[in-house]
Tab-separated table of C-alpha atoms in Angstrom:
chain	number	residue	atom	x	y	z
T	199	UNK	CA	220.478	-89.778	107.347
T	200	UNK	CA	223.799	-89.134	109.672
T	201	UNK	CA	225.289	-85.824	108.799
T	202	UNK	CA	229.043	-85.040	109.391
T	203	UNK	CA	230.905	-82.006	110.014
T	204	UNK	CA	234.460	-81.314	109.800
T	205	UNK	CA	237.285	-78.775	110.428
T	206	UNK	CA	235.921	-75.075	111.150
T	207	UNK	CA	232.204	-76.322	109.949
T	208	UNK	CA	232.440	-78.891	113.152
T	209	UNK	CA	233.612	-75.600	115.530
T	210	UNK	CA	231.017	-73.307	114.137
T	211	UNK	CA	227.786	-75.822	114.410
T	212	UNK	CA	229.224	-77.405	117.732
T	213	UNK	CA	229.118	-80.953	116.797
T	214	UNK	CA	231.074	-83.581	114.775
T	215	UNK	CA	228.039	-85.786	113.838
T	216	UNK	CA	224.023	-85.842	114.294
T	217	UNK	CA	221.440	-87.711	112.844
T	218	UNK	CA	219.485	-85.097	110.703
T	219	UNK	CA	215.711	-86.018	108.905
T	220	UNK	CA	215.228	-83.268	106.281
T	221	UNK	CA	211.840	-82.832	104.749
T	222	UNK	CA	211.033	-84.456	101.189
T	223	UNK	CA	211.361	-81.164	99.580
T	224	UNK	CA	215.114	-81.065	100.152
T	225	UNK	CA	216.021	-82.941	97.079
T	226	UNK	CA	219.862	-81.632	96.402
T	227	UNK	CA	223.050	-81.160	98.522
T	228	UNK	CA	222.347	-77.374	98.244
T	229	UNK	CA	218.656	-77.821	99.545
T	230	UNK	CA	220.189	-79.613	102.274
T	231	UNK	CA	222.498	-76.601	102.822
T	232	UNK	CA	219.602	-74.132	102.733
T	233	UNK	CA	217.750	-76.166	105.326
T	234	UNK	CA	220.586	-76.531	107.729
T	235	UNK	CA	221.313	-72.964	107.339
T	236	UNK	CA	217.986	-72.206	108.952
T	237	UNK	CA	218.591	-74.782	112.336
T	238	UNK	CA	220.423	-71.991	114.406
T	239	UNK	CA	223.298	-69.328	114.631
T	240	UNK	CA	226.320	-71.928	114.495
T	241	UNK	CA	224.724	-73.479	111.235
T	242	UNK	CA	224.292	-70.078	109.582
T	243	UNK	CA	227.658	-69.029	110.304
T	244	UNK	CA	228.930	-72.531	109.000
T	245	UNK	CA	227.081	-72.145	105.974
T	246	UNK	CA	227.420	-68.439	105.186
T	247	UNK	CA	229.496	-68.623	102.082
T	248	UNK	CA	228.361	-71.908	99.675
T	249	UNK	CA	231.994	-71.251	97.735
T	250	UNK	CA	234.050	-72.533	100.881
T	251	UNK	CA	231.707	-75.475	101.837
T	252	UNK	CA	232.238	-79.210	100.078
T	253	UNK	CA	229.925	-81.744	100.556
T	254	UNK	CA	230.377	-85.843	100.333
T	255	UNK	CA	227.734	-88.021	99.827
T	256	UNK	CA	228.624	-91.523	101.502
T	257	UNK	CA	232.286	-90.968	100.834
T	258	UNK	CA	232.339	-89.835	97.341
T	259	UNK	CA	232.613	-85.750	96.724
T	260	UNK	CA	229.356	-84.081	95.859
T	261	UNK	CA	228.402	-80.853	93.972
T	262	UNK	CA	225.640	-78.527	95.369
T	263	UNK	CA	223.059	-80.173	92.388
T	264	UNK	CA	223.810	-83.463	93.486
T	265	UNK	CA	220.779	-85.456	94.572
T	266	UNK	CA	220.885	-86.782	97.799
T	267	UNK	CA	218.772	-89.793	96.949
T	268	UNK	CA	218.945	-92.694	99.301
T	269	UNK	CA	222.638	-91.609	100.868
T	270	UNK	CA	223.025	-92.616	104.239
T	271	UNK	CA	225.699	-90.276	105.291
T	272	UNK	CA	226.757	-86.997	104.090
T	273	UNK	CA	229.504	-84.892	105.140
T	274	UNK	CA	230.362	-80.784	105.066
T	275	UNK	CA	233.502	-79.517	105.384
T	276	UNK	CA	235.908	-76.357	103.818
T	277	UNK	CA	238.314	-77.228	100.970
T	278	UNK	CA	240.990	-79.474	101.941
T	279	UNK	CA	244.379	-78.811	103.134
T	280	UNK	CA	246.391	-82.255	103.589
T	281	UNK	CA	249.342	-83.301	101.974
E	176	UNK	CA	252.214	-106.782	86.069
E	177	UNK	CA	249.639	-105.695	88.415
E	178	UNK	CA	251.852	-103.739	91.152
E	179	UNK	CA	250.671	-103.422	94.531
E	180	UNK	CA	248.921	-100.513	96.526
E	181	UNK	CA	249.509	-99.558	99.761
E	182	UNK	CA	247.576	-96.906	101.618
E	183	UNK	CA	248.072	-96.214	105.564
E	184	UNK	CA	246.252	-93.348	107.274
E	185	UNK	CA	247.976	-93.015	110.615
E	186	UNK	CA	248.921	-91.062	113.637
E	187	UNK	CA	252.567	-92.302	114.177
E	188	UNK	CA	255.271	-90.787	112.757
E	189	UNK	CA	256.869	-92.989	109.862
E	190	UNK	CA	260.383	-93.172	108.336
E	191	UNK	CA	260.173	-92.332	104.341
E	192	UNK	CA	263.475	-94.718	103.854
E	193	UNK	CA	262.049	-97.770	105.807
E	194	UNK	CA	258.658	-97.654	104.042
E	195	UNK	CA	260.129	-97.710	100.415
E	196	UNK	CA	262.770	-100.398	100.897
E	197	UNK	CA	260.050	-103.425	100.105
E	198	UNK	CA	259.352	-101.391	96.920
E	199	UNK	CA	262.649	-102.108	95.396
E	200	UNK	CA	263.317	-105.587	97.408
E	201	UNK	CA	263.833	-108.565	95.406
E	202	UNK	CA	263.163	-106.536	92.175
E	203	UNK	CA	265.370	-106.580	89.091
E	204	UNK	CA	262.503	-105.151	86.426
E	205	UNK	CA	262.568	-101.932	87.871
E	206	UNK	CA	263.972	-98.797	86.610
E	207	UNK	CA	262.559	-95.893	88.889
E	208	UNK	CA	261.795	-95.485	92.352
E	209	UNK	CA	260.286	-91.784	92.771
E	210	UNK	CA	259.383	-90.575	96.440
E	211	UNK	CA	257.941	-87.591	97.932
E	212	UNK	CA	257.697	-86.670	101.599
E	213	UNK	CA	255.868	-83.665	102.638
E	214	UNK	CA	257.541	-82.180	105.924
E	215	UNK	CA	255.790	-80.351	108.740
E	216	UNK	CA	257.621	-76.782	108.389
E	217	UNK	CA	258.198	-74.109	111.489
E	218	UNK	CA	257.143	-71.295	109.125
E	219	UNK	CA	260.349	-69.167	109.964
E	220	UNK	CA	260.038	-70.277	113.502
E	221	UNK	CA	256.188	-69.124	114.437
E	222	UNK	CA	254.915	-72.517	114.111
E	223	UNK	CA	254.692	-74.842	117.162
E	224	UNK	CA	252.436	-77.814	115.952
E	225	UNK	CA	249.975	-78.672	112.638
E	226	UNK	CA	247.034	-80.550	113.656
E	227	UNK	CA	245.879	-82.473	110.998
E	228	UNK	CA	241.889	-83.518	111.049
E	229	UNK	CA	240.683	-86.387	108.372
E	230	UNK	CA	237.323	-87.980	107.310
E	231	UNK	CA	238.333	-91.359	108.680
E	232	UNK	CA	236.540	-94.003	105.728
E	233	UNK	CA	236.304	-91.375	102.668
E	234	UNK	CA	240.478	-90.604	103.451
E	235	UNK	CA	240.997	-94.186	102.264
E	236	UNK	CA	238.337	-94.426	99.714
E	237	UNK	CA	239.181	-91.087	98.019
E	238	UNK	CA	243.010	-91.866	98.117
E	239	UNK	CA	242.124	-95.133	96.368
E	240	UNK	CA	240.447	-93.426	93.506
E	241	UNK	CA	243.257	-91.094	93.094
E	242	UNK	CA	245.456	-94.166	92.814
E	243	UNK	CA	243.245	-95.896	90.522
E	244	UNK	CA	243.326	-92.500	88.130
E	245	UNK	CA	247.105	-92.634	88.389
E	246	UNK	CA	246.937	-96.422	87.435
E	247	UNK	CA	245.172	-95.528	84.108
E	248	UNK	CA	247.133	-92.720	83.070
E	249	UNK	CA	250.581	-94.107	83.392
E	250	UNK	CA	252.045	-97.551	83.836
E	251	UNK	CA	253.192	-97.752	87.208
E	252	UNK	CA	254.112	-100.830	89.371
E	253	UNK	CA	253.789	-100.380	93.154
E	254	UNK	CA	252.418	-97.108	94.747
E	255	UNK	CA	252.403	-96.306	98.826
E	256	UNK	CA	250.769	-93.325	100.211
E	257	UNK	CA	250.956	-92.772	104.146
E	258	UNK	CA	249.171	-89.616	105.589
E	259	UNK	CA	249.263	-88.721	109.194
E	260	UNK	CA	246.517	-87.313	111.195
E	261	UNK	CA	246.615	-85.789	114.785
E	262	UNK	CA	249.506	-83.482	116.197
E	263	UNK	CA	252.539	-83.176	114.223
E	264	UNK	CA	255.732	-80.864	114.881
E	265	UNK	CA	258.200	-79.063	112.618
E	266	UNK	CA	260.330	-81.159	111.297
E	267	UNK	CA	257.984	-84.698	111.211
E	268	UNK	CA	257.107	-86.269	107.984
E	269	UNK	CA	253.078	-85.591	107.389
E	270	UNK	CA	252.750	-87.393	104.008
E	271	UNK	CA	254.642	-89.979	101.498
E	272	UNK	CA	253.965	-91.027	98.048
E	273	UNK	CA	256.075	-93.344	96.221
E	274	UNK	CA	255.622	-95.107	92.894
E	275	UNK	CA	257.686	-97.267	91.024
E	276	UNK	CA	258.321	-98.204	87.177
E	277	UNK	CA	260.206	-99.488	84.611
E	278	UNK	CA	261.518	-95.873	83.613
E	279	UNK	CA	261.330	-92.709	85.173
E	280	UNK	CA	258.777	-90.539	83.173
E	281	UNK	CA	255.733	-92.505	84.450
E	282	UNK	CA	256.920	-92.850	88.208
E	283	UNK	CA	257.996	-89.041	88.373
E	284	UNK	CA	254.921	-88.042	86.768
E	285	UNK	CA	252.485	-90.446	88.680
E	286	UNK	CA	253.972	-88.971	91.883
E	287	UNK	CA	253.618	-85.730	91.237
E	288	UNK	CA	249.603	-86.258	89.761
E	289	UNK	CA	249.414	-88.339	93.593
E	290	UNK	CA	250.522	-85.454	95.712
E	291	UNK	CA	248.451	-82.683	93.348
E	292	UNK	CA	245.262	-84.351	93.751
E	293	UNK	CA	245.896	-85.585	97.622
E	294	UNK	CA	246.027	-82.026	98.659
E	295	UNK	CA	242.670	-81.205	96.840
E	296	UNK	CA	240.677	-84.135	97.134
E	297	UNK	CA	241.339	-86.246	99.771
E	298	UNK	CA	239.774	-84.857	102.958
E	299	UNK	CA	242.447	-83.521	105.499
E	300	UNK	CA	242.482	-80.156	107.144
E	301	UNK	CA	245.175	-78.673	108.781
E	302	UNK	CA	245.240	-76.628	111.574
E	303	UNK	CA	248.376	-74.255	112.863
E	304	UNK	CA	249.190	-73.758	116.281
E	305	UNK	CA	251.628	-71.228	117.030
E	306	UNK	CA	254.058	-70.297	120.083
E	307	UNK	CA	252.222	-67.304	120.714
E	308	UNK	CA	249.294	-68.302	123.025
E	309	UNK	CA	246.012	-68.777	121.767
E	310	UNK	CA	247.203	-67.775	117.631
E	311	UNK	CA	246.774	-69.963	114.623
E	312	UNK	CA	243.816	-71.280	112.823
E	313	UNK	CA	242.467	-73.317	109.971
E	314	UNK	CA	245.205	-73.163	106.884
E	315	UNK	CA	243.098	-71.984	104.041
E	316	UNK	CA	243.154	-73.637	100.726
E	317	UNK	CA	245.530	-72.396	98.279
E	318	UNK	CA	244.096	-71.345	94.670
E	319	UNK	CA	247.246	-72.670	93.210
E	320	UNK	CA	246.983	-76.248	94.840
E	321	UNK	CA	243.743	-76.104	92.889
E	322	UNK	CA	245.394	-74.671	89.744
E	323	UNK	CA	248.139	-77.808	89.798
E	324	UNK	CA	245.219	-80.501	90.213
E	325	UNK	CA	243.263	-79.158	87.362
E	326	UNK	CA	246.131	-78.901	84.959
E	327	UNK	CA	246.267	-82.758	84.869
E	328	UNK	CA	242.408	-82.508	83.853
E	329	UNK	CA	243.243	-80.651	80.528
E	330	UNK	CA	245.851	-83.652	79.865
E	331	UNK	CA	244.495	-86.811	78.217
E	332	UNK	CA	245.517	-90.254	79.583
E	333	UNK	CA	248.744	-91.266	77.466
E	334	UNK	CA	247.323	-94.829	76.672
């Protein structure tokens, strides 16, 4: 699946998007955060505080317990500050 | 009458007055046009520019969902939402929300609702660039913005 990163999540990881292939044991958005955290220092820093991370599955906001299912695109970002 | 919805996510500056003119043209049935324009503030002179990042695709979809909910709650006519991205300098508009209705109550409340949810649900992020070299950073989400959006969830739809 495609993973997108925005704002300081993007800066800490050092890329705006990548293709990821998480193992079958990764079922939820929260599982995915835990798996990504193990991919390196930048990821660990980006996902350090789960309370400040938001996610979306195929353009729809998703909570940590949301099932990833057949989603094509996952995005991680801080709380929104537009408007 | 089902009104039209216009959503624009753009880099270019816009003129709020020009954008709202079509809403009332050739209409004699409307009783209200409420508009809100969010401006880039200079933060007491320290801000050089504001950089806005967005999530293309989701931004349009999420704003569409927020407008659908506003239409479910209030009998508004036309809705316009414009949100800019890229570099914005103090004094420039960032966001425009406008709604028309037969009466002012629905137009006021829907505009307020749209703005509260744009701030907390639409995928946009602000980064400040200050006049002091290298200073600035990502703007943190404000608790009061979250509280403003949450209060709508405790009120039921009037219909």
